[in-house]
């Protein structure tokens, strides 16, 4: 009887309180990397435009400790080799090791890339190691710290030359995210790169100032309908004025079109033939005529 009464009181309170009781808890998202500050808009304008060549991609998750194998084959790029390929492995905790191999890659030239990471060194700290497996002087260490709420700090340096570094920090507060990026040149009076983005409802905009605050990139997007997004971007130089600009739109995440200041125009179409099987095709009209391409992906 007591339990039934408690349930009745709870239900009555919910009806009286209305949406205040059922409001979803607030969620917090980690700030993006500095280079990704304008990505909400630039992805509409730059991603998934295959306008030259033919590509075949596969991605397969194996039963061996969750390892993932990916391949990319460029079909008929030249007369020397008809099917040059790039092979990539991702190995979570290989052979029970306390680290993850995020990428073990061999490209068409036989060159390797290895990226490994460990996120249990300290709370909030992730350490990555990148190498080409050929030159120890090119080994790069990346420390990413997310232990501060709403902030992300990244410090990347060469293992044999720590003063050859790149550092960045991003912070999110409300609708705004701001960021700062610099290298060793700042110690000699150089200026850092700065950026900021604002997202509110269907509207998004981002401004980046790079190359010693001499190059300015502006990107914006707007969700016109639940299925259509439009975007625009431009780059201006402190000396030289407007250098480039483009506008574009995407519908349902499948159909894309964009026009650039140089007079070129691109269209892209993605078709999901079946789950895990997709086709991506594109066409570009520009000063060099018409080019087109196609990509087949199997996952």
PDB file of C-alpha atoms in Angstrom:
ATOM      1  CA  UNK A   1       0.000   0.000   0.000  1.00  0.00           C
ATOM      2  CA  UNK A   2       2.848   2.375   0.855  1.00  0.00           C
ATOM      3  CA  UNK A   3       4.544   1.601  -2.466  1.00  0.00           C
ATOM      4  CA  UNK A   4       1.309   2.185  -4.407  1.00  0.00           C
ATOM      5  CA  UNK A   5       0.777   5.495  -2.639  1.00  0.00           C
ATOM      6  CA  UNK A   6       4.328   6.585  -3.448  1.00  0.00           C
ATOM      7  CA  UNK A   7       3.840   5.753  -7.136  1.00  0.00           C
ATOM      8  CA  UNK A   8       0.531   7.695  -7.167  1.00  0.00           C
ATOM      9  CA  UNK A   9       2.132  10.748  -5.562  1.00  0.00           C
ATOM     10  CA  UNK A  10       5.038  10.577  -8.038  1.00  0.00           C
ATOM     11  CA  UNK A  11       2.696  10.387 -11.028  1.00  0.00           C
ATOM     12  CA  UNK A  12       0.588  13.283  -9.699  1.00  0.00           C
ATOM     13  CA  UNK A  13       3.674  15.434  -9.179  1.00  0.00           C
ATOM     14  CA  UNK A  14       4.844  14.663 -12.724  1.00  0.00           C
ATOM     15  CA  UNK A  15       1.504  15.736 -14.205  1.00  0.00           C
ATOM     16  CA  UNK A  16       1.511  18.945 -12.192  1.00  0.00           C
ATOM     17  CA  UNK A  17       5.121  19.765 -12.902  1.00  0.00           C
ATOM     18  CA  UNK A  18       4.798  19.059 -16.617  1.00  0.00           C
ATOM     19  CA  UNK A  19       7.961  19.259 -18.646  1.00  0.00           C
ATOM     20  CA  UNK A  20      10.000  20.625 -15.742  1.00  0.00           C
ATOM     21  CA  UNK A  21      10.239  17.170 -14.163  1.00  0.00           C
ATOM     22  CA  UNK A  22      10.962  15.345 -17.408  1.00  0.00           C
ATOM     23  CA  UNK A  23      13.602  17.746 -18.673  1.00  0.00           C
ATOM     24  CA  UNK A  24      16.666  15.895 -19.950  1.00  0.00           C
ATOM     25  CA  UNK A  25      19.845  16.426 -17.952  1.00  0.00           C
ATOM     26  CA  UNK A  26      22.361  18.887 -19.341  1.00  0.00           C
ATOM     27  CA  UNK A  27      25.144  17.383 -21.397  1.00  0.00           C
ATOM     28  CA  UNK A  28      28.644  18.706 -21.948  1.00  0.00           C
ATOM     29  CA  UNK A  29      30.739  18.157 -25.028  1.00  0.00           C
ATOM     30  CA  UNK A  30      34.513  18.198 -25.199  1.00  0.00           C
ATOM     31  CA  UNK A  31      35.973  21.149 -27.146  1.00  0.00           C
ATOM     32  CA  UNK A  32      37.131  20.312 -30.661  1.00  0.00           C
ATOM     33  CA  UNK A  33      40.728  20.494 -31.808  1.00  0.00           C
ATOM     34  CA  UNK A  34      41.901  23.862 -33.072  1.00  0.00           C
ATOM     35  CA  UNK A  35      41.872  22.783 -36.717  1.00  0.00           C
ATOM     36  CA  UNK A  36      38.280  21.552 -36.339  1.00  0.00           C
ATOM     37  CA  UNK A  37      36.854  24.851 -35.079  1.00  0.00           C
ATOM     38  CA  UNK A  38      35.238  25.693 -38.466  1.00  0.00           C
ATOM     39  CA  UNK A  39      34.493  22.068 -39.408  1.00  0.00           C
ATOM     40  CA  UNK A  40      30.729  22.319 -38.914  1.00  0.00           C
ATOM     41  CA  UNK A  41      30.610  24.545 -42.002  1.00  0.00           C
ATOM     42  CA  UNK A  42      33.703  23.460 -43.948  1.00  0.00           C
ATOM     43  CA  UNK A  43      32.619  19.802 -43.929  1.00  0.00           C
ATOM     44  CA  UNK A  44      29.621  20.784 -46.065  1.00  0.00           C
ATOM     45  CA  UNK A  45      31.925  22.507 -48.543  1.00  0.00           C
ATOM     46  CA  UNK A  46      34.927  20.173 -48.614  1.00  0.00           C
ATOM     47  CA  UNK A  47      34.037  16.628 -47.543  1.00  0.00           C
ATOM     48  CA  UNK A  48      32.765  13.858 -49.832  1.00  0.00           C
ATOM     49  CA  UNK A  49      33.616  15.508 -53.132  1.00  0.00           C
ATOM     50  CA  UNK A  50      35.202  12.772 -55.268  1.00  0.00           C
ATOM     51  CA  UNK A  51      35.662  14.654 -58.531  1.00  0.00           C
ATOM     52  CA  UNK A  52      38.604  12.762 -60.043  1.00  0.00           C
ATOM     53  CA  UNK A  53      39.792   9.160 -60.146  1.00  0.00           C
ATOM     54  CA  UNK A  54      38.250   5.919 -58.964  1.00  0.00           C
ATOM     55  CA  UNK A  55      38.629   4.639 -55.407  1.00  0.00           C
ATOM     56  CA  UNK A  56      37.684   1.366 -53.728  1.00  0.00           C
ATOM     57  CA  UNK A  57      37.575   1.371 -49.906  1.00  0.00           C
ATOM     58  CA  UNK A  58      36.945  -1.445 -47.463  1.00  0.00           C
ATOM     59  CA  UNK A  59      36.763  -1.566 -43.675  1.00  0.00           C
ATOM     60  CA  UNK A  60      36.406  -4.800 -41.751  1.00  0.00           C
ATOM     61  CA  UNK A  61      36.268  -5.382 -38.007  1.00  0.00           C
ATOM     62  CA  UNK A  62      37.827  -8.731 -37.129  1.00  0.00           C
ATOM     63  CA  UNK A  63      37.255 -11.105 -34.237  1.00  0.00           C
ATOM     64  CA  UNK A  64      40.872 -10.733 -33.093  1.00  0.00           C
ATOM     65  CA  UNK A  65      40.679  -8.411 -30.068  1.00  0.00           C
ATOM     66  CA  UNK A  66      38.502  -5.960 -31.999  1.00  0.00           C
ATOM     67  CA  UNK A  67      41.185  -5.283 -34.624  1.00  0.00           C
ATOM     68  CA  UNK A  68      40.020  -3.263 -37.645  1.00  0.00           C
ATOM     69  CA  UNK A  69      41.497  -3.650 -41.128  1.00  0.00           C
ATOM     70  CA  UNK A  70      41.040  -0.946 -43.769  1.00  0.00           C
ATOM     71  CA  UNK A  71      42.191  -0.724 -47.358  1.00  0.00           C
ATOM     72  CA  UNK A  72      42.051   1.904 -50.066  1.00  0.00           C
ATOM     73  CA  UNK A  73      42.759   1.111 -53.703  1.00  0.00           C
ATOM     74  CA  UNK A  74      43.153   3.876 -56.284  1.00  0.00           C
ATOM     75  CA  UNK A  75      42.063   2.326 -59.566  1.00  0.00           C
ATOM     76  CA  UNK A  76      43.975   3.135 -62.758  1.00  0.00           C
ATOM     77  CA  UNK A  77      45.820   6.263 -61.550  1.00  0.00           C
ATOM     78  CA  UNK A  78      48.533   5.880 -64.216  1.00  0.00           C
ATOM     79  CA  UNK A  79      50.082   3.422 -66.651  1.00  0.00           C
ATOM     80  CA  UNK A  80      52.721   2.166 -64.202  1.00  0.00           C
ATOM     81  CA  UNK A  81      50.376   0.547 -61.682  1.00  0.00           C
ATOM     82  CA  UNK A  82      46.673  -0.109 -62.148  1.00  0.00           C
ATOM     83  CA  UNK A  83      45.752  -0.731 -58.500  1.00  0.00           C
ATOM     84  CA  UNK A  84      48.058   0.996 -55.964  1.00  0.00           C
ATOM     85  CA  UNK A  85      46.750   0.339 -52.458  1.00  0.00           C
ATOM     86  CA  UNK A  86      47.023   1.668 -48.914  1.00  0.00           C
ATOM     87  CA  UNK A  87      46.545  -0.824 -46.064  1.00  0.00           C
ATOM     88  CA  UNK A  88      45.720   0.166 -42.481  1.00  0.00           C
ATOM     89  CA  UNK A  89      45.353  -1.797 -39.242  1.00  0.00           C
ATOM     90  CA  UNK A  90      43.874  -0.615 -35.952  1.00  0.00           C
ATOM     91  CA  UNK A  91      44.704  -2.867 -32.999  1.00  0.00           C
ATOM     92  CA  UNK A  92      43.088  -2.159 -29.606  1.00  0.00           C
ATOM     93  CA  UNK A  93      45.305  -3.612 -26.865  1.00  0.00           C
ATOM     94  CA  UNK A  94      47.444  -5.811 -29.168  1.00  0.00           C
ATOM     95  CA  UNK A  95      48.479  -9.084 -27.475  1.00  0.00           C
ATOM     96  CA  UNK A  96      47.131  -7.702 -24.193  1.00  0.00           C
ATOM     97  CA  UNK A  97      49.492  -4.708 -24.221  1.00  0.00           C
ATOM     98  CA  UNK A  98      48.431  -1.646 -22.160  1.00  0.00           C
ATOM     99  CA  UNK A  99      48.296   0.604 -25.223  1.00  0.00           C
ATOM    100  CA  UNK A 100      46.382   0.886 -28.499  1.00  0.00           C
ATOM    101  CA  UNK A 101      47.787   0.891 -32.018  1.00  0.00           C
ATOM    102  CA  UNK A 102      45.525   3.493 -33.606  1.00  0.00           C
ATOM    103  CA  UNK A 103      47.133   3.163 -37.029  1.00  0.00           C
ATOM    104  CA  UNK A 104      49.617   0.831 -38.667  1.00  0.00           C
ATOM    105  CA  UNK A 105      49.667   1.862 -42.294  1.00  0.00           C
ATOM    106  CA  UNK A 106      51.559   0.936 -45.435  1.00  0.00           C
ATOM    107  CA  UNK A 107      51.038   3.105 -48.504  1.00  0.00           C
ATOM    108  CA  UNK A 108      51.481   2.320 -52.185  1.00  0.00           C
ATOM    109  CA  UNK A 109      55.166   3.306 -51.994  1.00  0.00           C
ATOM    110  CA  UNK A 110      55.900   0.805 -49.234  1.00  0.00           C
ATOM    111  CA  UNK A 111      56.277   3.505 -46.581  1.00  0.00           C
ATOM    112  CA  UNK A 112      54.913   2.914 -43.083  1.00  0.00           C
ATOM    113  CA  UNK A 113      53.136   4.968 -40.454  1.00  0.00           C
ATOM    114  CA  UNK A 114      52.625   3.848 -36.871  1.00  0.00           C
ATOM    115  CA  UNK A 115      50.487   5.649 -34.311  1.00  0.00           C
ATOM    116  CA  UNK A 116      50.032   4.271 -30.800  1.00  0.00           C
ATOM    117  CA  UNK A 117      48.363   5.751 -27.724  1.00  0.00           C
ATOM    118  CA  UNK A 118      47.929   5.234 -23.996  1.00  0.00           C
ATOM    119  CA  UNK A 119      45.167   7.021 -22.057  1.00  0.00           C
ATOM    120  CA  UNK A 120      45.805   5.612 -18.583  1.00  0.00           C
ATOM    121  CA  UNK A 121      49.052   7.431 -17.767  1.00  0.00           C
ATOM    122  CA  UNK A 122      47.317  10.066 -15.614  1.00  0.00           C
ATOM    123  CA  UNK A 123      43.644  11.028 -15.207  1.00  0.00           C
ATOM    124  CA  UNK A 124      42.675  13.150 -18.192  1.00  0.00           C
ATOM    125  CA  UNK A 125      45.976  12.639 -20.015  1.00  0.00           C
ATOM    126  CA  UNK A 126      46.381  10.757 -23.292  1.00  0.00           C
ATOM    127  CA  UNK A 127      49.845  10.153 -24.734  1.00  0.00           C
ATOM    128  CA  UNK A 128      50.347   9.330 -28.420  1.00  0.00           C
ATOM    129  CA  UNK A 129      53.448   8.311 -30.332  1.00  0.00           C
ATOM    130  CA  UNK A 130      53.791   8.701 -34.114  1.00  0.00           C
ATOM    131  CA  UNK A 131      56.612   7.343 -36.271  1.00  0.00           C
ATOM    132  CA  UNK A 132      57.418   6.370 -39.850  1.00  0.00           C
ATOM    133  CA  UNK A 133      59.424   3.340 -38.586  1.00  0.00           C
ATOM    134  CA  UNK A 134      62.403   4.627 -40.544  1.00  0.00           C
ATOM    135  CA  UNK A 135      63.895   7.690 -38.839  1.00  0.00           C
ATOM    136  CA  UNK A 136      63.996   7.968 -35.048  1.00  0.00           C
ATOM    137  CA  UNK A 137      64.483  11.740 -35.339  1.00  0.00           C
ATOM    138  CA  UNK A 138      60.978  11.956 -36.799  1.00  0.00           C
ATOM    139  CA  UNK A 139      59.278  10.320 -33.811  1.00  0.00           C
ATOM    140  CA  UNK A 140      56.562  12.661 -32.536  1.00  0.00           C
ATOM    141  CA  UNK A 141      54.957  12.634 -29.078  1.00  0.00           C
ATOM    142  CA  UNK A 142      51.485  14.116 -28.584  1.00  0.00           C
ATOM    143  CA  UNK A 143      50.108  14.830 -25.101  1.00  0.00           C
ATOM    144  CA  UNK A 144      46.386  15.603 -24.878  1.00  0.00           C
ATOM    145  CA  UNK A 145      45.012  16.807 -21.543  1.00  0.00           C
ATOM    146  CA  UNK A 146      41.272  17.011 -20.882  1.00  0.00           C
ATOM    147  CA  UNK A 147      41.345  17.111 -17.084  1.00  0.00           C
ATOM    148  CA  UNK A 148      39.989  20.683 -17.015  1.00  0.00           C
ATOM    149  CA  UNK A 149      36.245  20.955 -17.533  1.00  0.00           C
ATOM    150  CA  UNK A 150      35.251  22.246 -20.984  1.00  0.00           C
ATOM    151  CA  UNK A 151      38.904  22.577 -22.035  1.00  0.00           C
ATOM    152  CA  UNK A 152      41.382  20.629 -24.130  1.00  0.00           C
ATOM    153  CA  UNK A 153      45.151  21.179 -24.292  1.00  0.00           C
ATOM    154  CA  UNK A 154      47.456  19.482 -26.812  1.00  0.00           C
ATOM    155  CA  UNK A 155      51.264  19.584 -26.837  1.00  0.00           C
ATOM    156  CA  UNK A 156      53.060  17.936 -29.767  1.00  0.00           C
ATOM    157  CA  UNK A 157      56.846  17.710 -30.035  1.00  0.00           C
ATOM    158  CA  UNK A 158      59.659  15.681 -31.566  1.00  0.00           C
ATOM    159  CA  UNK A 159      61.086  13.105 -29.166  1.00  0.00           C
ATOM    160  CA  UNK A 160      64.690  14.037 -29.970  1.00  0.00           C
ATOM    161  CA  UNK A 161      64.035  17.782 -30.165  1.00  0.00           C
ATOM    162  CA  UNK A 162      61.422  18.906 -27.599  1.00  0.00           C
ATOM    163  CA  UNK A 163      61.747  22.574 -28.555  1.00  0.00           C
ATOM    164  CA  UNK A 164      60.401  21.720 -32.010  1.00  0.00           C
ATOM    165  CA  UNK A 165      56.817  21.764 -30.795  1.00  0.00           C
ATOM    166  CA  UNK A 166      53.256  22.807 -31.575  1.00  0.00           C
ATOM    167  CA  UNK A 167      50.819  23.560 -28.770  1.00  0.00           C
ATOM    168  CA  UNK A 168      47.130  24.383 -28.766  1.00  0.00           C
ATOM    169  CA  UNK A 169      44.284  24.922 -26.339  1.00  0.00           C
ATOM    170  CA  UNK A 170      40.524  25.152 -26.871  1.00  0.00           C
ATOM    171  CA  UNK A 171      37.786  26.074 -24.414  1.00  0.00           C
ATOM    172  CA  UNK A 172      34.003  25.896 -24.670  1.00  0.00           C
ATOM    173  CA  UNK A 173      31.571  28.109 -22.779  1.00  0.00           C
ATOM    174  CA  UNK A 174      27.908  28.146 -23.710  1.00  0.00           C
ATOM    175  CA  UNK A 175      27.468  28.649 -27.444  1.00  0.00           C
ATOM    176  CA  UNK A 176      31.100  29.696 -27.971  1.00  0.00           C
ATOM    177  CA  UNK A 177      34.372  27.816 -28.443  1.00  0.00           C
ATOM    178  CA  UNK A 178      37.676  29.658 -28.661  1.00  0.00           C
ATOM    179  CA  UNK A 179      41.142  28.372 -29.418  1.00  0.00           C
ATOM    180  CA  UNK A 180      44.820  29.240 -29.538  1.00  0.00           C
ATOM    181  CA  UNK A 181      47.676  27.525 -31.397  1.00  0.00           C
ATOM    182  CA  UNK A 182      51.395  28.341 -31.491  1.00  0.00           C
ATOM    183  CA  UNK A 183      54.850  26.855 -32.029  1.00  0.00           C
ATOM    184  CA  UNK A 184      58.400  27.680 -30.945  1.00  0.00           C
ATOM    185  CA  UNK A 185      58.332  30.874 -33.015  1.00  0.00           C
ATOM    186  CA  UNK A 186      56.194  32.499 -30.323  1.00  0.00           C
ATOM    187  CA  UNK A 187      59.229  32.396 -28.023  1.00  0.00           C
ATOM    188  CA  UNK A 188      60.976  34.724 -30.460  1.00  0.00           C
ATOM    189  CA  UNK A 189      58.122  37.184 -30.736  1.00  0.00           C
ATOM    190  CA  UNK A 190      55.940  35.339 -33.238  1.00  0.00           C
ATOM    191  CA  UNK A 191      52.176  35.610 -33.072  1.00  0.00           C
ATOM    192  CA  UNK A 192      49.899  32.640 -32.309  1.00  0.00           C
ATOM    193  CA  UNK A 193      46.974  31.480 -34.414  1.00  0.00           C
ATOM    194  CA  UNK A 194      43.580  32.215 -32.865  1.00  0.00           C
ATOM    195  CA  UNK A 195      40.072  31.057 -33.650  1.00  0.00           C
ATOM    196  CA  UNK A 196      36.513  31.127 -32.379  1.00  0.00           C
ATOM    197  CA  UNK A 197      33.208  29.539 -33.273  1.00  0.00           C
ATOM    198  CA  UNK A 198      29.615  30.187 -32.255  1.00  0.00           C
ATOM    199  CA  UNK A 199      26.705  27.767 -32.564  1.00  0.00           C
ATOM    200  CA  UNK A 200      23.132  28.669 -31.692  1.00  0.00           C
ATOM    201  CA  UNK A 201      20.162  26.708 -32.954  1.00  0.00           C
ATOM    202  CA  UNK A 202      20.428  26.320 -36.746  1.00  0.00           C
ATOM    203  CA  UNK A 203      23.178  28.951 -37.044  1.00  0.00           C
ATOM    204  CA  UNK A 204      26.935  28.400 -36.952  1.00  0.00           C
ATOM    205  CA  UNK A 205      29.913  30.618 -37.722  1.00  0.00           C
ATOM    206  CA  UNK A 206      33.662  30.464 -37.181  1.00  0.00           C
ATOM    207  CA  UNK A 207      36.566  32.863 -37.623  1.00  0.00           C
ATOM    208  CA  UNK A 208      40.229  31.834 -37.803  1.00  0.00           C
ATOM    209  CA  UNK A 209      43.260  34.155 -37.848  1.00  0.00           C
ATOM    210  CA  UNK A 210      46.491  32.357 -38.813  1.00  0.00           C
ATOM    211  CA  UNK A 211      49.999  32.886 -40.229  1.00  0.00           C
ATOM    212  CA  UNK A 212      50.910  35.652 -37.832  1.00  0.00           C
ATOM    213  CA  UNK A 213      47.390  37.087 -37.920  1.00  0.00           C
ATOM    214  CA  UNK A 214      47.809  37.828 -41.626  1.00  0.00           C
ATOM    215  CA  UNK A 215      45.308  35.309 -43.010  1.00  0.00           C
ATOM    216  CA  UNK A 216      41.641  35.288 -42.016  1.00  0.00           C
ATOM    217  CA  UNK A 217      39.194  32.466 -42.705  1.00  0.00           C
ATOM    218  CA  UNK A 218      35.471  32.885 -42.152  1.00  0.00           C
ATOM    219  CA  UNK A 219      33.004  29.989 -42.384  1.00  0.00           C
ATOM    220  CA  UNK A 220      29.292  29.831 -41.637  1.00  0.00           C
ATOM    221  CA  UNK A 221      26.419  27.416 -42.037  1.00  0.00           C
ATOM    222  CA  UNK A 222      22.659  27.445 -41.540  1.00  0.00           C
ATOM    223  CA  UNK A 223      20.212  24.562 -41.170  1.00  0.00           C
ATOM    224  CA  UNK A 224      17.417  25.797 -43.420  1.00  0.00           C
ATOM    225  CA  UNK A 225      15.214  22.730 -42.974  1.00  0.00           C
ATOM    226  CA  UNK A 226      15.614  19.388 -41.190  1.00  0.00           C
ATOM    227  CA  UNK A 227      17.061  18.014 -44.444  1.00  0.00           C
ATOM    228  CA  UNK A 228      18.912  20.985 -45.972  1.00  0.00           C
ATOM    229  CA  UNK A 229      22.012  22.829 -44.778  1.00  0.00           C
ATOM    230  CA  UNK A 230      23.720  25.709 -46.546  1.00  0.00           C
ATOM    231  CA  UNK A 231      27.255  26.945 -45.961  1.00  0.00           C
ATOM    232  CA  UNK A 232      29.729  29.575 -47.113  1.00  0.00           C
ATOM    233  CA  UNK A 233      33.389  30.303 -46.510  1.00  0.00           C
ATOM    234  CA  UNK A 234      36.000  32.821 -47.570  1.00  0.00           C
ATOM    235  CA  UNK A 235      39.655  33.601 -47.013  1.00  0.00           C
ATOM    236  CA  UNK A 236      41.094  37.102 -46.890  1.00  0.00           C
ATOM    237  CA  UNK A 237      44.685  38.278 -46.598  1.00  0.00           C
ATOM    238  CA  UNK A 238      45.824  41.285 -44.609  1.00  0.00           C
ATOM    239  CA  UNK A 239      47.771  42.275 -47.720  1.00  0.00           C
ATOM    240  CA  UNK A 240      45.871  41.328 -50.844  1.00  0.00           C
ATOM    241  CA  UNK A 241      42.231  41.265 -49.816  1.00  0.00           C
ATOM    242  CA  UNK A 242      39.835  38.451 -50.666  1.00  0.00           C
ATOM    243  CA  UNK A 243      41.694  35.350 -51.861  1.00  0.00           C
ATOM    244  CA  UNK A 244      38.942  32.726 -52.179  1.00  0.00           C
ATOM    245  CA  UNK A 245      35.272  32.135 -51.447  1.00  0.00           C
ATOM    246  CA  UNK A 246      32.703  29.403 -51.945  1.00  0.00           C
ATOM    247  CA  UNK A 247      29.074  28.620 -51.165  1.00  0.00           C
ATOM    248  CA  UNK A 248      27.366  25.247 -51.045  1.00  0.00           C
ATOM    249  CA  UNK A 249      24.483  23.152 -49.796  1.00  0.00           C
ATOM    250  CA  UNK A 250      23.784  19.580 -48.740  1.00  0.00           C
ATOM    251  CA  UNK A 251      20.453  17.753 -48.740  1.00  0.00           C
ATOM    252  CA  UNK A 252      19.786  14.725 -46.543  1.00  0.00           C
ATOM    253  CA  UNK A 253      23.534  14.303 -46.146  1.00  0.00           C
ATOM    254  CA  UNK A 254      23.568  12.659 -49.600  1.00  0.00           C
ATOM    255  CA  UNK A 255      23.345  15.356 -52.272  1.00  0.00           C
ATOM    256  CA  UNK A 256      25.853  18.207 -52.343  1.00  0.00           C
ATOM    257  CA  UNK A 257      26.601  21.178 -54.574  1.00  0.00           C
ATOM    258  CA  UNK A 258      29.033  24.078 -54.312  1.00  0.00           C
ATOM    259  CA  UNK A 259      30.259  27.042 -56.379  1.00  0.00           C
ATOM    260  CA  UNK A 260      33.619  28.771 -55.878  1.00  0.00           C
ATOM    261  CA  UNK A 261      34.921  32.252 -56.609  1.00  0.00           C
ATOM    262  CA  UNK A 262      37.276  30.889 -59.281  1.00  0.00           C
ATOM    263  CA  UNK A 263      34.251  29.922 -61.378  1.00  0.00           C
ATOM    264  CA  UNK A 264      34.313  26.200 -60.637  1.00  0.00           C
ATOM    265  CA  UNK A 265      31.242  24.222 -59.640  1.00  0.00           C
ATOM    266  CA  UNK A 266      30.974  20.768 -58.062  1.00  0.00           C
ATOM    267  CA  UNK A 267      28.187  18.295 -57.430  1.00  0.00           C
ATOM    268  CA  UNK A 268      28.284  15.123 -55.362  1.00  0.00           C
ATOM    269  CA  UNK A 269      25.890  12.221 -54.894  1.00  0.00           C
ATOM    270  CA  UNK A 270      26.033   9.450 -52.311  1.00  0.00           C
ATOM    271  CA  UNK A 271      23.886   6.343 -52.590  1.00  0.00           C
ATOM    272  CA  UNK A 272      23.600   3.624 -49.946  1.00  0.00           C
ATOM    273  CA  UNK A 273      23.060   0.501 -52.009  1.00  0.00           C
ATOM    274  CA  UNK A 274      22.717  -1.682 -48.904  1.00  0.00           C
ATOM    275  CA  UNK A 275      23.846  -1.512 -45.266  1.00  0.00           C
ATOM    276  CA  UNK A 276      27.634  -1.188 -45.351  1.00  0.00           C
ATOM    277  CA  UNK A 277      27.733  -0.771 -49.155  1.00  0.00           C
ATOM    278  CA  UNK A 278      27.781   2.773 -50.580  1.00  0.00           C
ATOM    279  CA  UNK A 279      28.630   4.618 -53.779  1.00  0.00           C
ATOM    280  CA  UNK A 280      29.958   8.174 -53.892  1.00  0.00           C
ATOM    281  CA  UNK A 281      30.273  10.051 -57.167  1.00  0.00           C
ATOM    282  CA  UNK A 282      31.142  13.604 -58.090  1.00  0.00           C
ATOM    283  CA  UNK A 283      31.655  15.989 -60.984  1.00  0.00           C
ATOM    284  CA  UNK A 284      33.549  19.260 -61.259  1.00  0.00           C
ATOM    285  CA  UNK A 285      33.391  21.950 -63.912  1.00  0.00           C
ATOM    286  CA  UNK A 286      36.260  24.412 -63.929  1.00  0.00           C
ATOM    287  CA  UNK A 287      38.855  26.191 -66.036  1.00  0.00           C
ATOM    288  CA  UNK A 288      40.365  22.831 -67.047  1.00  0.00           C
ATOM    289  CA  UNK A 289      37.051  21.442 -68.230  1.00  0.00           C
ATOM    290  CA  UNK A 290      35.001  18.676 -66.641  1.00  0.00           C
ATOM    291  CA  UNK A 291      36.409  16.028 -64.301  1.00  0.00           C
ATOM    292  CA  UNK A 292      34.580  13.269 -62.476  1.00  0.00           C
ATOM    293  CA  UNK A 293      35.245  10.456 -60.034  1.00  0.00           C
ATOM    294  CA  UNK A 294      33.665   7.608 -58.119  1.00  0.00           C
ATOM    295  CA  UNK A 295      34.255   5.838 -54.809  1.00  0.00           C
ATOM    296  CA  UNK A 296      32.937   2.457 -53.714  1.00  0.00           C
ATOM    297  CA  UNK A 297      32.970   1.747 -49.962  1.00  0.00           C
ATOM    298  CA  UNK A 298      32.292  -1.547 -48.190  1.00  0.00           C
ATOM    299  CA  UNK A 299      32.195  -1.794 -44.414  1.00  0.00           C
TER     300      UNK A 299
END
